């Protein structure tokens, strides 16, 4: 399979074209690297070739490295995978350096051949790192193109020279958002900060013209010239020192020290800036190897890249069901949730009928999309024409008959079984017999709601997370009678609106809320015990949770938690385990402290809704104990409250695939992304250690921490979740 082709034009410019067969975007493989090096060698050895342009036959340049390359490097090391990774990285650096030096005399820096990159569009990861090795980067004038190094977002960092070259090219401060945040830029913004050199309507023609006119001095990198100084100052320079001190504080503040890749990239930049360029590349390779051998990075890659991509491509889709692409969706209820569903559907080009009890309410729901587009226009990311086109896809009405012709209904009315049953019957009398009916609910059992349907095999649950336009996860819930076509329809719809689906079986709270609620409850329970509220929330953040349980319940609203608690207690009776939690939450609700929406909850807020600090009145009712628990104890309680429910959901066959359990946890409620998810975290911790902690927590705090039989069995056998339940993902 040929990935790179090479030809010399009539002007003596060698053109190397990247075009990976069968892929919408190029990704780099070991075979591709070998082909590319062969072509570079041929061009440098041919006196008739005046210079080289590297480009792509696709509308984009490259999406990054094929992750199989990293596995192949490790395998090459045999019993020492770290050595295989380091040697493979250094081989890659040597080749990239060959492009950069382009055959020039190492002493005089003359006689080299100019090499340019002509990017027709997006260049990410090694695609950009390859371009950075060339002597000039040209990019098409395409606002949709993205230029950047997003590796940090999946637990890696740029390991093909990007970590070393960017700070030397732009300075550490300018490079920080690209390296530490994975920030992506459109071509014009990339040019404005010096990431690329030119934006052109015809980057290929511009690149060829430059190659033919370039001088010896034009192709010598600044760091190869005598007297080079890093823009903004090196770490030992008075101007550069505070930059690195500030960057270290920023990284620690944002990551709380739990993301190893962020610390590694900063160390590689700092240490590399103290030594010559080629030594800096060795430092980059060492840190890259360190990160690749770190279980956290492996877990993040597995969940946030490999498994997420597989789920988005339909890993859980029933086999043999033809395409179920949605042409028109009817959305019942134009409140916050329904309005958000209408917006994301219209953004995907789907016709929407948005229905509410009154025309005024329906119009108000549609106005959410108008306001969304207005914000985009204000930021320069939209136009009045695009706004008009989007709004034309949404019909807001109080007439249920307008739903005729819809092939999917998403019901998003109040969380009341009676109301949901009423609208189900009303709608099914209007829509066609092939229409799939999906109910959006966060807690109500789907199988019970389906009893109101005359076609229960075409009835399914779709749990959107709020706000719909920002949250990436959608939980699809199969009722007892939900058929394969209803599952496929829901999955295809979620794919259309560009979100990540997980599919679970029906049970109280499904999967996500089943794990979130114990986390919140454990935090509230500790407040009632006299644990310092700040310790509770900060302990969670130091484990990588985006917000602590008390801040989270303020955000979602305390009164919602009270409603859920009352419904759960009614269903469970004497077996209900959370009376101690309710004592705190009900007291707060009775005081009217409902969370951020009332500007009063566990935290105090100013008149603009800004969080000020823990509410003073909390300590008056629940005094803070003098003997505060150990940080690790608080963290164990908060983490195991979540992961034990994930294991029980797997035992109960609610969760069907541990990949969905991990991806769903990270995207749904932000479960410690550094860990790869609940099952990833348990694999890092080890089942035996997890059981030991559970037994201790059970003895001190009660049966809610009792070890699930599955986890104890795995501890006895020395099993890992990803070896037992998903060997492919483990590899």
XYZ file of C-alpha atoms in Angstrom:
731
model
C 0.000 0.000 0.000
C 1.602 3.248 -1.187
C 1.150 6.240 1.088
C 3.583 8.707 -0.491
C 4.277 9.298 -4.163
C 7.126 11.315 -5.692
C 7.436 13.192 -8.980
C 9.663 15.962 -10.330
C 7.984 18.741 -12.314
C 9.375 20.619 -15.286
C 10.896 23.310 -13.073
C 12.932 20.811 -11.104
C 10.740 20.822 -7.993
C 10.254 17.423 -6.422
C 6.692 16.949 -5.187
C 6.021 14.358 -2.475
C 2.289 13.709 -2.152
C 0.736 12.045 0.887
C -2.426 10.046 0.184
C -3.282 7.156 2.489
C -5.714 4.861 0.617
C -9.091 4.180 2.175
C -8.880 6.984 4.743
C -10.580 10.382 4.776
C -7.477 11.853 6.442
C -3.828 10.848 6.316
C -2.264 9.202 9.361
C 1.411 8.286 9.582
C 2.498 4.653 9.693
C 5.951 3.100 9.890
C 5.599 2.039 6.277
C 4.680 5.605 5.326
C 7.696 6.991 7.168
C 9.958 4.589 5.270
C 8.424 5.653 1.939
C 8.781 9.323 2.810
C 12.429 8.895 3.753
C 13.115 7.069 0.499
C 11.644 9.966 -1.479
C 13.534 12.581 0.567
C 16.797 10.697 -0.022
C 16.081 10.503 -3.751
C 15.371 14.226 -3.968
C 18.478 15.225 -2.016
C 20.691 12.953 -4.123
C 19.343 14.156 -7.490
C 21.246 17.174 -8.794
C 18.359 17.969 -11.150
C 16.039 18.561 -8.194
C 16.200 22.166 -6.946
C 13.939 21.663 -3.946
C 10.981 19.745 -2.545
C 7.343 20.409 -1.683
C 5.532 17.978 0.633
C 1.742 18.071 0.234
C -1.409 15.958 0.373
C -3.818 14.725 -2.275
C -6.648 14.990 0.249
C -8.476 18.181 1.291
C -6.542 17.920 4.565
C -2.858 17.280 5.233
C -2.833 14.861 8.171
C -4.674 13.857 11.337
C -1.620 12.560 13.179
C 0.198 9.320 13.922
C -1.286 5.853 13.592
C -1.173 4.628 17.204
C -0.077 1.229 15.933
C 3.317 2.851 15.310
C 3.792 3.271 19.062
C 2.815 -0.359 19.669
C 5.265 -1.472 16.969
C 8.045 0.564 18.559
C 7.390 -1.052 21.935
C 7.314 -4.511 20.368
C 10.681 -3.852 18.708
C 12.191 -3.574 22.176
C 11.233 -7.149 23.030
C 11.496 -7.576 26.789
C 12.382 -3.882 27.077
C 9.509 -1.938 25.481
C 10.851 1.345 26.866
C 14.073 0.864 24.900
C 12.030 0.100 21.789
C 10.090 3.326 22.240
C 13.181 5.426 22.854
C 15.081 3.937 19.913
C 12.063 4.364 17.646
C 11.622 7.967 18.757
C 15.279 8.762 18.123
C 15.108 7.163 14.681
C 12.144 9.431 13.913
C 14.040 12.486 15.201
C 17.029 11.574 13.033
C 14.835 11.441 9.943
C 13.065 14.704 10.788
C 16.462 16.302 11.278
C 17.481 15.045 7.819
C 14.560 17.010 6.346
C 15.529 20.058 8.379
C 19.197 20.014 7.347
C 18.257 19.084 3.756
C 21.729 17.986 2.687
C 23.521 21.196 3.733
C 27.169 21.174 4.779
C 27.169 20.781 8.585
C 29.915 23.372 9.016
C 29.091 26.038 6.441
C 25.309 25.414 6.486
C 25.319 25.835 2.717
C 24.377 23.626 -0.186
C 21.081 22.335 1.174
C 17.855 22.083 -0.802
C 14.790 24.088 0.223
C 11.896 21.934 1.421
C 8.433 23.444 1.885
C 5.135 22.110 3.191
C 1.949 22.919 1.257
C -1.006 22.181 3.518
C -4.367 21.965 1.727
C -6.146 21.970 5.089
C -6.010 20.544 8.594
C -2.602 19.480 9.947
C -2.572 17.861 13.384
C -0.014 15.991 15.448
C 2.802 14.564 13.370
C 1.249 16.244 10.348
C 2.216 19.601 11.841
C 5.478 18.260 13.289
C 6.507 17.135 9.792
C 5.673 20.584 8.439
C 7.718 22.202 11.235
C 10.794 20.314 9.980
C 10.482 21.920 6.569
C 11.836 25.368 5.845
C 8.563 27.127 5.138
C 4.914 26.231 5.762
C 2.176 27.317 3.363
C -1.492 26.642 4.117
C -4.733 27.030 2.205
C -6.999 29.913 3.182
C -9.674 27.744 4.795
C -11.347 28.892 8.014
C -12.470 25.317 8.712
C -8.906 23.960 8.691
C -7.323 23.295 12.073
C -3.626 23.547 12.830
C -2.231 22.236 16.105
C -0.879 19.543 18.386
C -3.800 17.983 20.299
C -1.852 15.042 21.785
C -2.093 16.371 25.348
C -5.874 15.865 25.235
C -5.460 12.077 25.139
C -2.616 11.808 27.644
C 0.349 12.221 25.265
C 2.495 15.098 24.115
C 4.081 15.875 20.718
C 6.940 13.390 20.438
C 8.139 13.910 16.867
C 10.015 17.119 17.573
C 7.076 19.448 18.117
C 7.816 19.836 21.826
C 11.362 20.955 21.034
C 10.772 23.011 17.889
C 7.729 25.065 18.895
C 9.303 26.899 21.869
C 12.405 27.584 19.790
C 10.307 28.898 16.932
C 7.771 30.948 18.910
C 8.992 31.193 22.480
C 7.780 29.210 25.478
C 4.892 31.550 26.297
C 3.412 31.484 22.787
C 3.931 27.716 22.510
C 2.298 26.916 25.870
C -1.379 26.908 24.736
C -0.491 24.636 21.805
C 1.571 22.177 23.848
C -0.184 22.253 27.220
C -3.805 22.774 26.162
C -3.875 21.211 22.683
C -5.251 24.466 21.275
C -6.185 24.315 17.581
C -6.054 27.361 15.311
C -7.388 28.257 11.901
C -4.676 29.093 9.317
C -4.844 32.875 9.682
C -4.538 32.724 13.467
C -1.735 30.179 13.126
C 0.095 32.573 10.817
C -0.520 35.512 13.139
C 1.362 33.817 16.007
C 4.130 32.498 13.777
C 3.117 28.834 13.786
C 2.935 28.728 9.981
C 4.482 31.112 7.486
C 1.959 31.907 4.754
C -1.752 31.553 4.051
C -2.453 31.322 0.340
C -5.325 30.729 -2.038
C -2.977 28.316 -3.828
C -0.473 26.956 -1.290
C 1.061 24.552 -3.806
C 1.909 27.286 -6.300
C 3.191 29.563 -3.528
C 5.368 26.769 -2.114
C 6.896 25.947 -5.499
C 7.652 29.607 -6.181
C 9.376 29.951 -2.818
C 11.415 26.769 -3.288
C 12.756 28.089 -6.610
C 13.785 31.422 -5.092
C 15.046 30.360 -1.640
C 18.648 31.089 -0.661
C 21.023 29.130 1.581
C 20.225 31.417 4.475
C 16.478 30.949 3.986
C 16.683 27.258 4.831
C 18.823 27.394 7.964
C 16.695 27.103 11.065
C 17.233 29.842 13.655
C 18.407 27.316 16.278
C 21.120 26.110 13.890
C 22.552 29.603 13.440
C 25.343 30.954 15.575
C 24.154 33.177 18.415
C 20.568 31.866 18.467
C 18.461 33.011 21.422
C 15.064 31.604 22.345
C 12.231 34.106 21.769
C 11.085 35.479 25.109
C 14.168 34.180 26.866
C 15.567 30.832 27.971
C 14.961 29.552 31.540
C 18.247 30.993 32.795
C 17.568 34.432 31.267
C 15.948 37.147 33.456
C 13.127 37.484 30.913
C 12.592 33.752 30.480
C 12.774 32.635 34.103
C 9.365 34.031 35.175
C 7.749 32.467 32.094
C 8.754 28.981 33.180
C 7.870 29.625 36.819
C 4.446 30.854 35.733
C 3.957 27.920 33.357
C 4.715 25.473 36.153
C 2.138 27.138 38.406
C -0.425 27.179 35.578
C 0.054 23.479 34.851
C -0.260 22.522 38.508
C -3.313 24.745 38.944
C -5.118 23.242 35.972
C -4.098 19.604 36.341
C -3.829 19.359 40.142
C -0.766 17.236 39.459
C -2.670 14.185 38.207
C -1.951 14.446 34.467
C 1.593 13.148 33.857
C 1.810 14.301 30.230
C 1.409 17.967 31.168
C 4.254 17.769 33.666
C 6.393 15.848 31.171
C 5.981 18.314 28.318
C 6.882 21.200 30.588
C 9.952 19.319 31.839
C 10.993 18.486 28.263
C 10.702 22.135 27.194
C 12.538 23.427 30.265
C 15.361 20.896 30.165
C 15.623 21.059 26.383
C 15.988 24.827 26.462
C 19.174 24.452 28.531
C 21.064 22.340 25.970
C 21.848 22.319 22.221
C 19.053 21.367 19.837
C 20.063 17.757 19.113
C 20.460 17.040 22.811
C 17.042 18.580 23.387
C 15.560 16.034 20.967
C 17.021 13.222 23.091
C 15.422 14.784 26.166
C 12.092 14.939 24.345
C 12.433 11.258 23.384
C 13.183 10.264 26.986
C 10.163 12.096 28.362
C 7.965 10.742 25.571
C 9.073 7.211 26.455
C 8.389 7.915 30.116
C 4.843 9.010 29.320
C 4.139 6.124 26.982
C 5.124 3.694 29.735
C 2.884 5.468 32.260
C -0.382 3.540 32.896
C -2.332 6.809 33.060
C -1.363 7.756 29.515
C -2.194 4.282 28.233
C -5.600 4.458 29.911
C -6.356 7.915 28.495
C -5.376 6.869 24.972
C -7.526 3.760 25.269
C -10.651 5.569 26.493
C -10.466 9.046 24.975
C -9.139 8.045 21.570
C -9.488 4.376 20.680
C -12.684 3.412 22.508
C -14.410 6.756 22.018
C -13.808 6.513 18.280
C -15.125 2.945 18.157
C -18.304 3.887 20.002
C -18.866 6.837 17.682
C -18.476 4.508 14.704
C -21.173 2.167 16.004
C -19.424 -0.489 18.102
C -22.717 -1.119 19.931
C -24.963 -0.950 16.855
C -27.084 -4.067 16.228
C -25.818 -6.042 13.255
C -27.889 -6.318 10.110
C -30.066 -3.241 10.650
C -30.006 -0.913 7.614
C -29.118 2.763 7.918
C -31.583 4.655 10.114
C -30.527 8.228 9.372
C -33.054 10.705 10.759
C -34.721 13.022 8.254
C -37.172 14.785 10.569
C -37.202 14.727 14.350
C -40.134 15.782 16.464
C -39.122 17.235 19.824
C -41.796 17.320 22.517
C -41.230 19.980 25.138
C -39.453 23.247 24.378
C -37.858 23.753 27.771
C -34.111 23.879 28.285
C -33.598 20.243 27.321
C -35.969 20.212 24.347
C -34.597 23.511 23.052
C -31.067 22.108 23.231
C -32.066 18.923 21.392
C -33.711 21.016 18.681
C -30.556 23.112 18.321
C -28.092 20.222 17.944
C -30.448 18.494 15.512
C -30.726 21.572 13.323
C -26.947 22.076 13.470
C -26.689 18.594 11.962
C -29.023 19.597 9.137
C -32.044 17.657 10.424
C -35.541 19.106 10.098
C -37.052 19.731 13.533
C -40.633 20.110 14.714
C -40.516 21.622 18.208
C -43.819 21.201 20.062
C -45.002 22.650 23.364
C -48.348 23.329 25.008
C -48.463 26.934 23.815
C -47.095 28.712 20.762
C -45.343 31.142 23.082
C -43.468 28.326 24.836
C -42.527 26.728 21.507
C -41.231 30.040 20.153
C -39.242 30.574 23.328
C -37.609 27.192 22.794
C -36.714 28.088 19.217
C -35.232 31.384 20.392
C -32.539 29.352 22.176
C -31.161 28.448 18.751
C -31.379 32.062 17.624
C -29.409 33.226 20.666
C -26.848 30.486 20.096
C -26.276 31.678 16.537
C -26.136 35.307 17.657
C -23.286 34.446 20.003
C -21.493 32.711 17.151
C -21.932 35.746 14.907
C -20.560 38.007 17.641
C -17.444 35.790 17.885
C -16.988 35.747 14.110
C -17.924 32.053 13.873
C -21.265 32.506 12.153
C -23.141 34.705 9.715
C -26.710 36.024 9.519
C -27.208 33.743 6.525
C -26.182 30.665 8.506
C -28.484 31.732 11.325
C -31.414 32.078 8.940
C -30.662 28.694 7.387
C -30.545 26.990 10.784
C -33.745 28.583 12.057
C -35.533 27.613 8.849
C -35.014 23.959 9.839
C -36.936 24.416 13.120
C -40.729 24.608 13.119
C -42.016 25.780 16.504
C -45.675 24.976 17.131
C -48.317 23.888 19.632
C -49.990 21.696 17.000
C -49.179 18.002 17.493
C -50.391 17.266 13.955
C -47.218 18.946 12.667
C -45.336 15.862 13.880
C -46.752 13.789 11.031
C -43.865 12.763 8.801
C -41.320 12.598 11.610
C -39.289 9.389 11.647
C -38.018 9.972 15.198
C -39.720 11.529 18.205
C -37.674 12.725 21.169
C -39.972 13.411 24.097
C -38.495 15.854 26.626
C -41.468 16.809 28.802
C -41.536 16.901 32.617
C -40.152 13.918 34.587
C -43.656 12.706 35.379
C -44.770 9.214 34.243
C -48.366 10.362 33.822
C -47.500 13.300 31.559
C -45.090 11.162 29.548
C -47.724 8.460 29.078
C -50.270 11.025 27.895
C -48.011 12.553 25.244
C -46.826 9.101 24.107
C -50.382 8.047 23.282
C -51.198 11.394 21.692
C -48.151 11.350 19.411
C -48.374 7.699 18.384
C -51.864 8.354 17.080
C -50.403 10.933 14.662
C -47.021 9.668 13.473
C -46.436 6.801 11.065
C -46.161 3.207 12.214
C -42.413 3.131 11.471
C -41.639 6.129 13.673
C -39.330 5.455 16.625
C -40.356 7.038 19.929
C -37.528 8.052 22.288
C -38.111 9.403 25.763
C -35.514 11.702 27.287
C -35.338 10.899 30.980
C -32.613 10.747 33.567
C -34.217 8.414 36.112
C -37.596 6.962 35.068
C -37.485 3.257 34.059
C -37.930 2.911 30.297
C -39.778 -0.398 30.445
C -42.470 1.186 32.628
C -42.803 4.226 30.360
C -43.054 1.913 27.332
C -46.294 0.454 28.711
C -48.059 3.556 27.388
C -46.896 2.736 23.850
C -48.776 0.611 21.344
C -45.401 -0.208 19.755
C -43.063 -0.952 22.704
C -40.491 -2.506 20.352
C -40.117 1.005 18.833
C -39.830 2.723 22.198
C -36.418 3.564 23.640
C -34.750 5.884 26.141
C -32.340 8.659 25.173
C -30.726 10.442 28.098
C -29.193 13.765 27.077
C -26.973 15.633 29.498
C -27.422 19.336 30.159
C -26.578 21.653 28.502
C -27.229 19.562 25.410
C -25.140 21.673 23.027
C -22.046 21.386 25.252
C -22.201 17.855 26.670
C -20.667 15.178 24.433
C -22.357 12.084 25.870
C -25.774 10.587 25.129
C -26.952 7.529 27.063
C -29.247 5.207 25.111
C -31.383 2.949 27.296
C -32.907 -0.283 26.025
C -36.259 -1.136 27.574
C -37.341 -4.743 28.058
C -39.039 -4.746 24.637
C -36.908 -2.227 22.705
C -36.099 -3.716 19.290
C -32.862 -3.604 17.320
C -34.214 -0.989 14.920
C -35.021 1.389 17.767
C -31.466 0.979 19.105
C -29.989 1.508 15.654
C -32.180 4.570 15.080
C -31.068 6.127 18.358
C -27.400 5.393 17.618
C -27.595 6.768 14.091
C -29.293 9.924 15.383
C -26.597 10.437 18.014
C -23.948 9.992 15.340
C -25.712 12.568 13.150
C -25.642 15.171 15.918
C -21.926 14.412 16.478
C -22.102 13.090 20.011
C -20.751 9.962 21.659
C -23.302 7.244 22.505
C -23.302 4.486 25.076
C -25.988 1.790 25.153
C -27.190 0.360 28.482
C -30.003 -1.821 29.713
C -32.915 -0.442 31.687
C -32.613 -0.077 35.460
C -33.189 2.659 38.013
C -30.876 5.594 37.173
C -29.460 3.653 34.194
C -25.637 3.915 34.308
C -24.488 7.526 34.565
C -26.824 8.712 37.327
C -26.370 5.416 39.133
C -22.707 6.406 39.614
C -23.096 10.189 39.949
C -25.653 10.128 42.769
C -23.522 8.114 45.226
C -20.643 10.549 44.589
C -22.849 13.523 45.462
C -24.416 11.693 48.393
C -21.062 10.751 49.879
C -19.962 14.367 49.776
C -23.162 15.559 51.468
C -22.920 12.733 54.019
C -19.432 13.893 55.014
C -20.729 17.427 55.590
C -23.280 15.966 57.996
C -20.432 14.130 59.750
C -18.566 17.389 60.323
C -15.964 17.041 57.579
C -14.739 20.413 56.319
C -16.694 21.096 53.065
C -13.601 22.575 51.414
C -11.707 19.365 52.155
C -14.507 17.334 50.547
C -14.510 19.261 47.267
C -10.753 19.768 47.046
C -10.097 16.095 47.736
C -12.209 15.287 44.673
C -10.401 17.829 42.510
C -7.029 16.442 43.590
C -8.199 13.097 42.202
C -8.924 14.708 38.849
C -12.661 15.296 39.208
C -13.618 18.570 37.470
C -15.777 19.669 40.407
C -16.346 18.389 43.900
C -19.658 16.783 44.921
C -20.927 19.863 46.777
C -20.235 22.194 43.879
C -21.797 19.647 41.534
C -25.064 19.423 43.481
C -25.205 23.220 43.537
C -24.866 23.224 39.753
C -27.553 20.598 39.070
C -29.857 21.969 41.838
C -30.471 20.691 45.340
C -34.231 20.451 44.889
C -33.770 18.039 41.981
C -31.753 15.830 44.297
C -34.553 16.024 46.871
C -37.122 14.929 44.267
C -34.943 11.988 43.232
C -34.381 11.012 46.863
C -38.113 11.016 47.637
C -38.894 8.906 44.573
C -36.115 6.452 45.412
C -37.225 6.118 49.021
C -40.789 5.463 47.918
C -39.560 2.681 45.649
C -37.073 1.099 48.093
C -38.966 1.451 51.349
C -37.049 0.236 54.408
C -34.023 -0.677 52.266
C -33.392 2.987 51.476
C -29.798 3.757 52.602
C -29.480 7.550 52.469
C -31.532 9.058 55.331
C -28.406 10.733 56.691
C -27.851 12.431 53.336
C -31.474 13.543 53.158
C -31.231 15.233 56.550
C -28.715 17.671 55.083
C -30.201 18.060 51.596
C -33.825 18.420 52.736
C -32.800 21.040 55.309
C -31.056 23.043 52.584
C -34.060 22.786 50.275
C -36.457 23.839 53.049
C -34.338 26.968 53.509
C -34.729 27.739 49.822
C -31.022 27.139 49.206
C -31.429 25.298 45.919
C -27.989 25.815 44.422
C -26.678 28.188 41.793
C -30.140 28.763 40.324
C -31.192 30.434 43.596
C -27.767 31.990 44.170
C -27.590 30.001 47.398
C -26.602 26.442 48.176
C -23.646 24.773 49.812
C -21.786 27.766 48.438
C -22.592 31.470 48.634
C -22.886 33.485 45.427
C -22.909 37.164 44.533
C -25.749 38.827 42.639
C -24.165 37.823 39.307
C -23.990 34.156 40.279
C -20.248 34.076 40.987
C -19.326 31.478 43.589
C -17.779 33.153 46.655
C -17.055 30.335 49.087
C -18.711 27.784 51.360
C -21.860 29.178 52.998
C -21.172 30.211 56.590
C -24.512 28.868 57.815
C -23.470 25.316 56.975
C -21.022 25.185 59.884
C -23.671 26.500 62.279
C -25.919 23.538 61.557
C -23.151 20.978 60.983
C -20.080 22.108 62.963
C -16.702 21.168 61.547
C -14.994 18.500 63.666
C -11.622 19.168 65.243
C -10.330 15.788 64.052
C -10.526 15.996 60.270
C -10.064 12.794 58.244
C -6.980 12.052 56.189
C -7.070 13.329 52.594
C -6.752 9.802 51.203
C -9.700 8.613 53.270
C -11.930 11.317 51.793
C -10.670 10.544 48.299
C -11.270 6.815 48.714
C -14.817 7.415 49.880
C -15.591 9.673 46.923
C -13.914 7.501 44.289
C -15.217 4.147 45.495
C -18.743 5.543 45.812
C -18.600 5.840 42.017
C -16.512 2.896 40.834
C -18.316 0.302 42.942
C -21.582 1.288 41.276
C -19.889 0.939 37.883
C -18.819 -2.607 38.798
C -22.296 -3.433 40.095
C -23.828 -2.076 36.885
C -21.586 -4.494 34.971
C -22.566 -7.360 37.292
C -26.260 -6.517 36.862
C -25.976 -6.433 33.050
C -27.033 -2.791 32.996
C -23.643 -1.882 31.586
C -22.958 -4.037 28.530
C -19.401 -3.029 27.681
C -16.640 -1.685 29.956
C -15.549 0.615 27.126
C -18.912 2.347 27.403
C -18.537 2.432 31.172
C -15.231 4.279 30.969
C -16.019 6.625 28.081
C -19.462 7.348 29.523
C -18.021 8.203 32.938
C -15.446 10.630 31.553
C -17.789 12.385 29.127
C -20.917 12.158 31.288
C -19.740 13.482 34.633
C -16.013 14.049 34.214
C -14.736 11.006 36.086
C -10.962 11.522 36.538
C -9.982 11.508 32.840
C -6.336 10.776 33.719
C -7.438 7.318 34.892
C -9.233 6.305 31.710
C -12.512 5.842 33.628
C -13.734 3.689 36.551
C -12.517 0.390 35.093
C -9.282 1.951 33.908
C -8.721 3.313 37.427
C -9.379 -0.069 39.013
C -6.898 -1.678 36.614
C -4.257 0.912 37.556
C -4.974 0.409 41.254
C -5.229 -3.359 40.981
C -8.212 -5.445 42.061
C -6.444 -6.764 45.160
C -5.683 -3.267 46.448
C -9.235 -2.152 45.599
C -10.692 -5.004 47.652
C -8.412 -4.133 50.566
C -9.623 -0.518 50.535
C -13.280 -1.591 50.165
C -13.061 -3.948 53.117
C -11.602 -1.153 55.249
C -14.275 1.343 54.149
C -17.034 -1.204 54.743
C -15.830 -1.874 58.281
C -15.732 1.840 59.100
C -18.549 3.357 57.049
C -21.030 0.666 56.138
C -22.335 -1.764 53.553
C -22.471 0.745 50.704
C -18.726 0.071 50.280
C -19.060 -3.720 50.322
C -16.928 -5.386 47.664
C -18.908 -6.663 44.646
C -18.476 -10.393 44.077
C -16.984 -9.749 40.626
C -14.266 -7.479 42.004
C -13.347 -9.931 44.772
C -13.173 -12.771 42.264
C -10.895 -10.714 40.034
C -8.642 -9.947 43.000
C -8.375 -13.659 43.799
C -7.417 -14.455 40.191
C -5.213 -11.396 39.637
C -7.409 -10.299 36.707
C -7.601 -6.893 35.065
C -10.877 -5.607 33.617
C -9.369 -4.849 30.232
C -7.754 -8.258 30.004
C -10.864 -10.128 31.074
C -13.606 -8.148 29.327
C -11.909 -6.380 26.419
C -8.563 -7.816 25.397
C -8.457 -5.877 22.131
C -8.759 -2.562 23.950
C -6.126 -3.659 26.456
C -3.688 -4.315 23.625
